[in-house]
């Protein structure tokens, strides 16, 4: 059974940093691209970033470029998201999601339950 | 940047058919996917590549597409279908979600 478990969220102050983690199991992690998606309170889903299976291709939403860094450790079956210079608008539930692997598109077929990041002074 | 437009809300009576639209420039040339998200739960993929259902998704869920509009159709709507629905595609190195549609079955 595919499982994705996020961790690392919490209450942080503006300007701070944190690293989110996503532990994957139940599939061959090293062969799948992975994504981070967030949902702010009262808002819809917002795609944040994607990373290919071997980390050779990395993509970011314009809204997070320069502050967020996605990475992965295939030996540990783990996905990460480093967030710097936190802002109030980063407050959201952050989900990691697996890409089904259809060429030319991103299809998110499995999602974790999410980890809540709250940025407030 | 690319934008996808969805109605904020759709209401349907139990047993009837709900249709949720997703509009975007030349969306007909891109693969569109649909997700269902219930309160407090993770999103679930219900349609991928315009009209394909993942295993476990009821046949009541179907997708279609024209040049500028993709549509998610839910036949014989049930109270359990109450949820937010999002369309999504990939454009120029970015995944784009529509704003989401709240489906109410009442």
Coordinates of N, CA and C in Angstrom, one line a residue:
Chain A
X1 N 0.8 -1.2 0.0 CA 0.0 0.0 0.0 C 0.9 1.2 0.0
X2 N 0.6 2.1 -0.9 CA 1.3 3.4 -1.0 C 1.0 4.3 0.2
X3 N 2.0 4.8 0.9 CA 1.8 5.7 2.0 C 2.8 6.8 1.9
X4 N 2.3 8.0 2.1 CA 3.1 9.2 2.2 C 2.8 9.9 3.5
X5 N 3.8 10.2 4.3 CA 3.6 10.8 5.6 C 4.4 12.0 5.8
X6 N 3.8 13.1 5.9 CA 4.5 14.4 6.0 C 4.7 14.7 7.5
X7 N 5.8 15.5 7.7 CA 6.1 15.9 9.1 C 6.9 17.2 9.0
X8 N 7.0 17.9 10.1 CA 7.9 19.1 10.2 C 7.1 20.4 10.3
X9 N 5.8 20.3 10.2 CA 5.0 21.6 10.3 C 5.0 22.1 11.8
X10 N 4.4 23.2 11.9 CA 4.3 23.8 13.3 C 4.0 25.3 13.2
X11 N 4.1 25.9 14.4 CA 3.9 27.4 14.5 C 5.2 28.1 14.4
X12 N 5.4 29.0 13.5 CA 6.7 29.6 13.3 C 6.5 31.1 13.1
X13 N 7.5 31.9 13.4 CA 7.4 33.3 13.2 C 7.9 33.8 11.9
X14 N 7.3 34.9 11.4 CA 7.8 35.4 10.1 C 9.3 35.6 10.1
X15 N 9.8 35.3 8.9 CA 11.3 35.4 8.7 C 12.0 34.1 9.1
X16 N 11.3 33.2 9.7 CA 12.0 31.9 10.1 C 12.1 30.9 9.0
X17 N 12.6 29.7 9.3 CA 12.8 28.7 8.3 C 12.3 27.4 8.9
X18 N 12.0 26.4 8.0 CA 11.7 25.1 8.5 C 11.9 24.1 7.3
X19 N 12.0 22.9 7.6 CA 12.1 21.9 6.6 C 11.0 20.8 6.8
X20 N 10.2 20.7 5.8 CA 9.2 19.6 5.8 C 9.8 18.4 5.2
X21 N 9.3 17.2 5.7 CA 9.7 15.9 5.2 C 8.5 15.1 4.8
X22 N 8.7 14.2 3.9 CA 7.7 13.3 3.5 C 8.3 11.9 3.4
X23 N 7.8 11.0 4.2 CA 8.3 9.6 4.2 C 7.4 8.8 3.3
X24 N 8.0 8.1 2.3 CA 7.3 7.3 1.4 C 7.5 5.8 1.6
X25 N 6.5 5.0 1.4 CA 6.6 3.6 1.5 C 5.5 3.0 0.6
X26 N 5.7 1.7 0.3 CA 4.8 0.9 -0.5 C 4.9 1.0 -2.0
X27 N 6.0 1.7 -2.4 CA 6.3 1.8 -3.9 C 7.8 2.1 -4.0
X28 N 8.3 1.9 -5.2 CA 9.7 2.2 -5.5 C 9.9 3.7 -5.7
X29 N 10.2 4.3 -4.6 CA 10.3 5.8 -4.5 C 11.2 6.4 -5.5
X30 N 12.3 5.7 -5.8 CA 13.3 6.3 -6.6 C 12.9 6.4 -8.1
X31 N 11.8 5.8 -8.5 CA 11.4 5.8 -9.9 C 10.2 6.8 -10.1
X32 N 9.8 7.6 -9.1 CA 8.7 8.5 -9.3 C 9.1 9.9 -9.0
X33 N 8.6 10.8 -9.9 CA 8.6 12.2 -9.6 C 7.7 12.5 -8.4
X34 N 8.0 13.6 -7.6 CA 7.2 13.9 -6.5 C 6.9 15.4 -6.5
X35 N 5.9 15.8 -5.7 CA 5.4 17.1 -5.7 C 5.1 17.6 -4.3
X36 N 5.1 18.9 -4.1 CA 4.5 19.5 -2.9 C 3.4 20.4 -3.4
X37 N 2.2 20.3 -2.7 CA 1.1 21.1 -2.9 C 0.6 21.7 -1.6
X38 N 0.1 22.9 -1.5 CA -0.4 23.5 -0.3 C -1.8 24.0 -0.4
X39 N -2.5 24.1 0.7 CA -3.8 24.7 0.7 C -3.9 25.6 1.9
X40 N -4.0 26.9 1.7 CA -4.1 27.9 2.7 C -5.5 27.9 3.2
X41 N -5.7 28.3 4.5 CA -7.1 28.4 5.0 C -8.0 29.2 4.1
X42 N -9.2 28.6 3.8 CA -10.2 29.3 3.0 C -9.8 29.5 1.5
X43 N -8.7 28.9 1.1 CA -8.3 28.9 -0.3 C -8.3 27.6 -0.9
X44 N -8.0 27.5 -2.2 CA -7.9 26.3 -2.9 C -6.5 25.7 -2.9
X45 N -6.4 24.6 -3.7 CA -5.1 24.0 -3.8 C -4.1 24.8 -4.6
X46 N -2.9 24.9 -4.2 CA -1.8 25.6 -4.9 C -0.6 24.7 -5.0
X47 N -0.2 24.4 -6.2 CA 1.0 23.6 -6.5 C 2.2 24.4 -6.1
X48 N 3.2 23.8 -5.5 CA 4.3 24.5 -4.9 C 5.6 24.1 -5.7
X49 N 5.9 22.8 -5.9 CA 7.1 22.4 -6.5 C 7.1 20.9 -6.9
X50 N 8.0 20.6 -7.8 CA 8.1 19.2 -8.3 C 9.5 18.9 -8.5
X51 N 9.9 17.6 -8.3 CA 11.2 17.1 -8.5 C 11.1 15.7 -9.2
X52 N 12.0 15.5 -10.2 CA 12.0 14.3 -10.9 C 12.6 13.2 -10.1
X53 N 12.6 12.0 -10.6 CA 13.0 10.8 -9.8 C 14.5 10.9 -9.4
X54 N 15.3 11.4 -10.3 CA 16.7 11.5 -10.0 C 17.2 12.9 -9.6
X55 N 16.2 13.7 -9.4 CA 16.5 15.1 -9.0 C 17.1 16.0 -10.1
X56 N 17.0 15.4 -11.3 CA 17.6 16.1 -12.5 C 16.7 17.3 -13.0
X57 N 15.4 17.2 -12.7 CA 14.5 18.3 -13.1 C 13.8 18.8 -11.9
X58 N 13.8 20.1 -11.6 CA 13.1 20.7 -10.5 C 12.3 21.9 -11.0
X59 N 11.1 22.0 -10.4 CA 10.2 23.1 -10.8 C 9.6 23.7 -9.6
X60 N 9.4 25.0 -9.7 CA 8.8 25.8 -8.6 C 7.7 26.7 -9.1
X61 N 6.7 26.9 -8.3 CA 5.7 28.0 -8.6 C 6.4 29.3 -8.4
X62 N 6.0 30.3 -9.2 CA 6.6 31.6 -9.2 C 6.5 32.2 -7.8
X63 N 5.4 31.9 -7.1 CA 5.2 32.5 -5.8 C 6.2 32.1 -4.7
X64 N 6.9 31.0 -5.0 CA 7.8 30.5 -4.0 C 9.3 30.5 -4.4
X65 N 9.5 30.8 -5.7 CA 10.9 30.7 -6.2 C 11.8 31.6 -5.4
X66 N 13.0 31.1 -5.1 CA 14.0 31.8 -4.3 C 13.9 31.6 -2.8
X67 N 12.8 31.1 -2.3 CA 12.6 30.9 -0.9 C 12.4 29.4 -0.5
X68 N 11.9 28.6 -1.5 CA 11.6 27.2 -1.2 C 12.7 26.4 -2.0
X69 N 13.1 25.3 -1.4 CA 14.0 24.3 -2.1 C 13.4 22.9 -1.9
X70 N 13.2 22.3 -3.0 CA 12.7 20.9 -2.9 C 14.0 20.0 -3.1
X71 N 13.9 18.8 -2.4 CA 15.0 17.9 -2.5 C 14.5 16.5 -2.2
X72 N 15.3 15.5 -2.4 CA 14.9 14.1 -2.1 C 16.1 13.3 -1.8
X73 N 15.9 12.2 -1.0 CA 16.9 11.3 -0.7 C 16.4 9.9 -1.0
X74 N 16.7 9.4 -2.2 CA 16.1 8.1 -2.6 C 16.6 6.9 -1.7
X75 N 17.7 7.0 -1.1 CA 18.2 6.0 -0.2 C 17.3 5.9 1.0
X76 N 16.7 7.1 1.4 CA 15.9 7.1 2.6 C 14.4 7.2 2.3
X77 N 14.1 7.1 1.0 CA 12.7 7.2 0.5 C 12.0 8.4 1.1
X78 N 12.7 9.5 1.0 CA 12.2 10.7 1.6 C 12.2 11.9 0.6
X79 N 11.2 12.8 0.8 CA 11.1 14.0 0.0 C 11.2 15.2 1.1
X80 N 11.8 16.3 0.6 CA 11.9 17.4 1.6 C 11.5 18.7 0.9
X81 N 11.1 19.7 1.7 CA 10.8 21.0 1.3 C 11.4 22.0 2.3
X82 N 12.5 22.7 1.9 CA 13.1 23.7 2.8 C 12.4 25.0 2.5
X83 N 11.9 25.7 3.5 CA 11.2 27.0 3.4 C 11.9 28.0 4.2
X84 N 12.4 29.0 3.5 CA 13.1 30.1 4.2 C 12.3 31.4 4.1
X85 N 12.7 32.4 5.0 CA 12.0 33.7 5.0 C 10.5 33.6 5.0
X86 N 10.0 32.8 6.0 CA 8.6 32.5 6.1 C 7.8 33.8 6.2
X87 N 6.6 33.7 5.5 CA 5.7 34.8 5.5 C 4.3 34.3 5.9
X88 N 3.5 35.2 6.4 CA 2.1 34.9 6.8 C 1.4 34.1 5.7
X89 N 1.6 34.5 4.5 CA 0.9 33.8 3.4 C 1.4 32.4 3.1
X90 N 2.4 32.0 3.8 CA 2.9 30.6 3.7 C 2.1 29.7 4.6
X91 N 1.2 30.2 5.4 CA 0.4 29.4 6.3 C -0.6 28.6 5.5
X92 N -0.4 27.3 5.7 CA -1.2 26.3 4.8 C -1.0 24.9 5.3
X93 N -1.8 24.0 4.9 CA -1.5 22.6 5.0 C -0.6 22.2 3.8
X94 N 0.5 21.6 4.0 CA 1.4 21.2 2.9 C 1.3 19.7 2.7
X95 N 1.0 19.3 1.4 CA 0.9 17.9 1.1 C 2.0 17.5 0.2
X96 N 2.5 16.3 0.4 CA 3.4 15.7 -0.7 C 2.5 14.8 -1.5
X97 N 2.8 14.7 -2.7 CA 2.0 13.9 -3.7 C 2.9 13.2 -4.7
X98 N 2.6 12.0 -5.0 CA 3.3 11.2 -6.0 C 2.8 11.5 -7.4
X99 N 3.7 11.6 -8.4 CA 3.3 11.8 -9.8 C 3.2 10.4 -10.4
X100 N 2.0 10.2 -11.0 CA 1.7 8.9 -11.7 C 2.7 8.6 -12.7
X101 N 3.3 9.6 -13.4 CA 4.4 9.3 -14.4 C 4.0 9.4 -15.8
X102 N 2.8 10.0 -16.1 CA 2.4 10.2 -17.5 C 3.3 11.3 -18.1
X103 N 3.9 11.0 -19.3 CA 4.8 11.9 -19.9 C 4.1 13.2 -20.3
X104 N 4.8 14.3 -20.1 CA 4.3 15.6 -20.5 C 3.3 16.3 -19.6
X105 N 3.0 15.6 -18.4 CA 2.0 16.2 -17.5 C 2.4 15.9 -16.1
X106 N 1.7 16.4 -15.1 CA 1.9 16.1 -13.7 C 0.5 15.5 -13.3
X107 N 0.5 14.3 -12.8 CA -0.8 13.6 -12.4 C -0.5 13.1 -11.0
X108 N -1.2 13.7 -10.0 CA -0.9 13.4 -8.7 C -1.8 12.3 -8.1
X109 N -1.3 11.0 -8.1 CA -2.2 9.9 -7.9 C -2.3 9.5 -6.4
X110 N -1.3 9.8 -5.6 CA -1.3 9.5 -4.2 C -0.9 10.7 -3.4
X111 N -1.6 11.0 -2.3 CA -1.3 12.2 -1.5 C -1.1 11.8 0.0
X112 N -0.3 12.5 0.7 CA -0.2 12.3 2.1 C -1.4 13.1 2.8
X113 N -1.4 13.0 4.1 CA -2.5 13.7 4.8 C -2.2 15.1 5.1
X114 N -0.9 15.5 4.9 CA -0.6 16.9 5.1 C 0.0 17.3 6.4
X115 N 0.8 18.3 6.4 CA 1.3 18.9 7.7 C 1.0 20.4 7.7
X116 N 0.6 20.9 8.8 CA 0.1 22.3 8.9 C 1.3 23.2 9.3
X117 N 1.5 24.2 8.5 CA 2.5 25.2 8.8 C 1.7 26.5 9.1
X118 N 2.0 27.1 10.3 CA 1.3 28.3 10.6 C 2.4 29.4 10.9
X119 N 2.3 30.5 10.2 CA 3.3 31.6 10.3 C 2.6 32.8 11.0
X120 N 3.0 33.1 12.2 CA 2.4 34.2 12.9 C 3.3 34.7 14.0
X121 N 3.3 36.0 14.2 CA 4.1 36.6 15.2 C 3.4 36.5 16.6
Chain B
X1 N 0.8 34.0 -16.7 CA 0.7 32.6 -16.2 C -0.7 32.1 -16.6
X2 N -0.7 30.7 -16.8 CA -1.9 30.1 -17.2 C -2.9 30.1 -16.1
X3 N -4.2 30.2 -16.4 CA -5.3 30.2 -15.4 C -6.4 29.3 -15.9
X4 N -6.9 28.6 -14.9 CA -8.1 27.7 -15.0 C -9.2 28.3 -14.2
X5 N -10.4 28.4 -14.9 CA -11.5 29.0 -14.2 C -12.6 27.9 -13.9
X6 N -13.0 27.9 -12.7 CA -14.1 27.0 -12.3 C -15.2 27.8 -11.6
X7 N -16.5 27.3 -11.6 CA -17.5 27.9 -10.8 C -17.2 27.7 -9.4
X8 N -17.6 28.7 -8.6 CA -17.3 28.6 -7.1 C -18.2 27.5 -6.5
X9 N -19.4 27.3 -7.0 CA -20.2 26.3 -6.4 C -21.2 25.7 -7.4
X10 N -21.6 24.5 -7.2 CA -22.6 23.8 -7.9 C -23.4 23.0 -7.0
X11 N -24.7 23.0 -7.2 CA -25.7 22.3 -6.4 C -26.4 21.3 -7.2
X12 N -26.7 20.1 -6.6 CA -27.4 19.1 -7.4 C -28.3 18.3 -6.4
X13 N -29.4 17.9 -6.8 CA -30.3 17.0 -6.0 C -29.8 15.6 -6.0
X14 N -29.9 14.8 -5.0 CA -29.5 13.4 -5.0 C -30.1 12.7 -6.1
X15 N -29.3 11.9 -6.8 CA -29.8 11.1 -7.9 C -29.7 11.8 -9.3
X16 N -29.4 13.1 -9.2 CA -29.3 13.9 -10.5 C -27.9 14.0 -10.9
X17 N -27.6 14.6 -12.0 CA -26.3 14.7 -12.6 C -25.7 16.1 -12.4
X18 N -24.5 16.1 -11.8 CA -23.7 17.4 -11.6 C -22.6 17.5 -12.6
X19 N -22.5 18.7 -13.1 CA -21.4 19.0 -14.1 C -20.6 20.2 -13.6
X20 N -19.3 20.0 -13.5 CA -18.4 21.0 -13.1 C -17.4 21.3 -14.2
X21 N -17.4 22.6 -14.6 CA -16.6 23.0 -15.7 C -15.3 23.6 -15.3
X22 N -14.3 23.6 -16.2 CA -13.0 24.1 -16.0 C -12.5 24.7 -17.3
X23 N -12.5 26.0 -17.3 CA -12.1 26.7 -18.5 C -10.7 27.3 -18.6
X24 N -10.1 27.2 -19.8 CA -8.8 27.7 -19.9 C -8.4 27.8 -21.4
X25 N -7.5 28.7 -21.7 CA -7.1 29.0 -23.1 C -6.6 27.7 -23.7
X26 N -7.2 27.2 -24.7 CA -6.7 26.1 -25.5 C -6.5 24.8 -24.6
X27 N -7.4 24.7 -23.6 CA -7.3 23.6 -22.6 C -7.4 22.2 -23.4
X28 N -8.0 22.3 -24.6 CA -8.2 21.1 -25.4 C -6.9 20.4 -25.8
X29 N -5.8 21.2 -25.8 CA -4.5 20.7 -26.2 C -3.7 20.1 -25.0
X30 N -4.2 20.2 -23.8 CA -3.5 19.7 -22.6 C -4.2 18.6 -21.9
X31 N -3.5 17.8 -21.1 CA -4.1 16.8 -20.3 C -4.7 17.4 -19.0
X32 N -6.0 17.2 -18.8 CA -6.6 17.7 -17.6 C -6.9 16.6 -16.6
X33 N -6.7 16.9 -15.3 CA -7.0 15.9 -14.3 C -7.9 16.6 -13.3
X34 N -8.6 15.7 -12.5 CA -9.6 16.2 -11.6 C -9.4 15.5 -10.2
X35 N -9.5 16.3 -9.2 CA -9.4 15.9 -7.8 C -10.6 16.2 -7.0
X36 N -10.9 15.3 -6.0 CA -11.9 15.5 -5.0 C -11.3 15.7 -3.7
X37 N -11.7 16.7 -2.9 CA -11.2 16.9 -1.6 C -12.3 17.1 -0.6
X38 N -12.5 16.2 0.3 CA -13.5 16.4 1.4 C -12.8 17.1 2.6
X39 N -13.6 17.7 3.4 CA -13.1 18.5 4.6 C -12.2 17.6 5.5
X40 N -11.0 18.1 5.8 CA -10.1 17.4 6.7 C -9.4 16.2 6.0
X41 N -9.6 16.0 4.7 CA -8.9 14.8 4.0 C -8.0 15.3 2.9
X42 N -7.2 14.4 2.5 CA -6.3 14.7 1.4 C -7.1 14.6 0.1
X43 N -6.6 15.3 -0.9 CA -7.2 15.2 -2.2 C -7.1 13.8 -2.8
X44 N -8.1 13.5 -3.6 CA -8.1 12.2 -4.3 C -8.2 12.4 -5.8
X45 N -7.4 11.7 -6.6 CA -7.5 11.8 -8.0 C -8.7 11.0 -8.5
X46 N -9.6 11.7 -9.2 CA -10.9 11.0 -9.7 C -10.9 10.8 -11.2
X47 N -10.2 11.7 -11.9 CA -10.1 11.6 -13.4 C -8.7 12.0 -13.8
X48 N -8.1 11.3 -14.6 CA -6.8 11.7 -15.2 C -6.8 11.7 -16.7
X49 N -6.0 12.5 -17.3 CA -5.9 12.6 -18.8 C -7.3 12.8 -19.4
X50 N -8.0 13.7 -18.9 CA -9.3 14.1 -19.4 C -10.5 13.2 -19.1
X51 N -10.3 11.9 -19.2 CA -11.5 11.0 -19.1 C -11.2 9.7 -18.5
X52 N -10.0 9.4 -17.9 CA -9.7 8.1 -17.4 C -9.9 8.1 -15.9
X53 N -10.5 7.0 -15.4 CA -10.8 6.8 -14.0 C -9.7 5.9 -13.3
X54 N -9.1 6.4 -12.2 CA -8.2 5.5 -11.5 C -9.0 4.3 -10.9
X55 N -8.3 3.3 -10.6 CA -9.0 2.1 -10.0 C -9.7 2.6 -8.7
X56 N -10.9 2.1 -8.4 CA -11.6 2.4 -7.2 C -12.5 3.6 -7.3
X57 N -12.4 4.3 -8.4 CA -13.3 5.5 -8.6 C -14.5 5.0 -9.3
X58 N -15.7 5.3 -8.8 CA -17.0 4.8 -9.4 C -17.2 5.3 -10.8
X59 N -17.9 4.5 -11.6 CA -18.1 4.8 -13.0 C -19.0 6.1 -13.1
X60 N -19.6 6.5 -12.0 CA -20.5 7.6 -12.0 C -19.6 8.9 -12.3
X61 N -18.3 8.8 -12.1 CA -17.5 9.9 -12.4 C -16.9 9.8 -13.8
X62 N -17.1 10.9 -14.6 CA -16.6 10.8 -15.9 C -16.0 12.2 -16.3
X63 N -15.2 12.3 -17.3 CA -14.6 13.5 -17.8 C -14.7 13.7 -19.3
X64 N -14.8 14.9 -19.7 CA -14.8 15.2 -21.1 C -14.2 16.6 -21.3
X65 N -13.9 16.9 -22.6 CA -13.2 18.1 -22.9 C -13.5 18.6 -24.3
X66 N -13.6 19.9 -24.4 CA -13.7 20.6 -25.7 C -12.5 21.5 -25.9
X67 N -12.5 22.4 -26.8 CA -11.4 23.2 -27.1 C -10.9 24.0 -25.9
X68 N -11.9 24.6 -25.2 CA -11.5 25.5 -24.1 C -12.1 25.2 -22.8
X69 N -12.8 24.0 -22.7 CA -13.5 23.7 -21.5 C -13.4 22.2 -21.2
X70 N -13.0 21.9 -20.0 CA -13.0 20.5 -19.5 C -14.2 20.4 -18.5
X71 N -14.8 19.2 -18.5 CA -16.0 19.0 -17.7 C -15.9 17.7 -16.9
X72 N -16.2 17.8 -15.6 CA -16.3 16.6 -14.7 C -17.8 16.4 -14.5
X73 N -18.2 15.2 -14.9 CA -19.7 14.9 -14.7 C -19.8 13.8 -13.6
X74 N -20.7 14.0 -12.7 CA -21.0 13.1 -11.6 C -22.4 12.7 -11.8
X75 N -22.6 11.4 -12.2 CA -24.0 10.9 -12.4 C -24.6 10.4 -11.2
X76 N -25.9 10.4 -11.0 CA -26.5 9.8 -9.9 C -25.8 10.3 -8.6
X77 N -25.8 11.6 -8.4 CA -25.1 12.2 -7.3 C -25.6 11.7 -6.0
X78 N -24.6 11.5 -5.1 CA -24.9 11.0 -3.7 C -24.4 12.0 -2.7
X79 N -25.0 12.0 -1.5 CA -24.6 12.9 -0.4 C -23.1 12.8 -0.2
X80 N -22.5 11.6 -0.4 CA -21.1 11.4 -0.2 C -20.2 12.1 -1.2
X81 N -20.8 12.6 -2.3 CA -20.0 13.3 -3.3 C -19.8 14.8 -2.9
X82 N -20.5 15.2 -1.8 CA -20.3 16.6 -1.3 C -18.8 16.8 -1.1
X83 N -18.2 17.7 -1.8 CA -16.7 17.9 -1.7 C -16.3 19.1 -2.5
X84 N -15.0 19.5 -2.4 CA -14.5 20.5 -3.3 C -13.8 19.7 -4.5
X85 N -14.0 20.2 -5.7 CA -13.4 19.6 -6.8 C -12.5 20.5 -7.6
X86 N -11.3 20.0 -8.0 CA -10.3 20.9 -8.6 C -9.9 20.2 -9.9
X87 N -9.8 21.1 -11.0 CA -9.1 20.6 -12.2 C -7.7 21.0 -12.1
X88 N -6.8 20.4 -12.9 CA -5.4 20.7 -12.9 C -4.8 20.3 -14.2
X89 N -3.8 21.0 -14.6 CA -3.0 20.6 -15.8 C -1.6 21.1 -15.6
X90 N -0.7 20.7 -16.6 CA 0.7 21.1 -16.6 C 1.0 22.0 -17.7
X91 N 1.5 23.2 -17.4 CA 1.8 24.1 -18.5 C 3.1 24.8 -18.3
X92 N 4.0 24.7 -19.2 CA 5.3 25.4 -19.2 C 6.1 25.2 -17.9
X93 N 6.2 23.9 -17.4 CA 6.9 23.7 -16.2 C 6.2 24.0 -14.9
X94 N 4.9 24.2 -15.0 CA 4.2 24.5 -13.8 C 2.9 23.7 -13.8
X95 N 2.5 23.2 -12.6 CA 1.2 22.6 -12.4 C 0.3 23.7 -12.0
X96 N -0.9 23.7 -12.7 CA -1.9 24.7 -12.4 C -3.2 24.1 -12.0
X97 N -3.7 24.6 -10.8 CA -5.0 24.1 -10.3 C -6.0 25.2 -10.6
X98 N -7.2 24.8 -10.9 CA -8.3 25.7 -10.9 C -8.7 26.1 -9.5
X99 N -9.5 27.1 -9.4 CA -9.8 27.7 -8.1 C -10.6 26.8 -7.2
X100 N -11.2 25.7 -7.8 CA -12.0 24.8 -7.0 C -13.5 25.1 -7.1
X101 N -14.3 24.0 -7.0 CA -15.8 24.1 -7.0 C -16.3 23.3 -5.9
X102 N -17.1 24.0 -5.1 CA -17.8 23.3 -4.0 C -19.1 22.7 -4.5
X103 N -19.1 21.3 -4.5 CA -20.3 20.6 -4.9 C -21.2 20.3 -3.6
X104 N -22.4 20.7 -3.7 CA -23.4 20.4 -2.7 C -24.5 19.5 -3.2
X105 N -24.7 18.4 -2.5 CA -25.7 17.5 -2.9 C -26.9 17.6 -1.9
X106 N -28.0 18.2 -2.3 CA -29.1 18.4 -1.4 C -30.4 18.3 -2.1

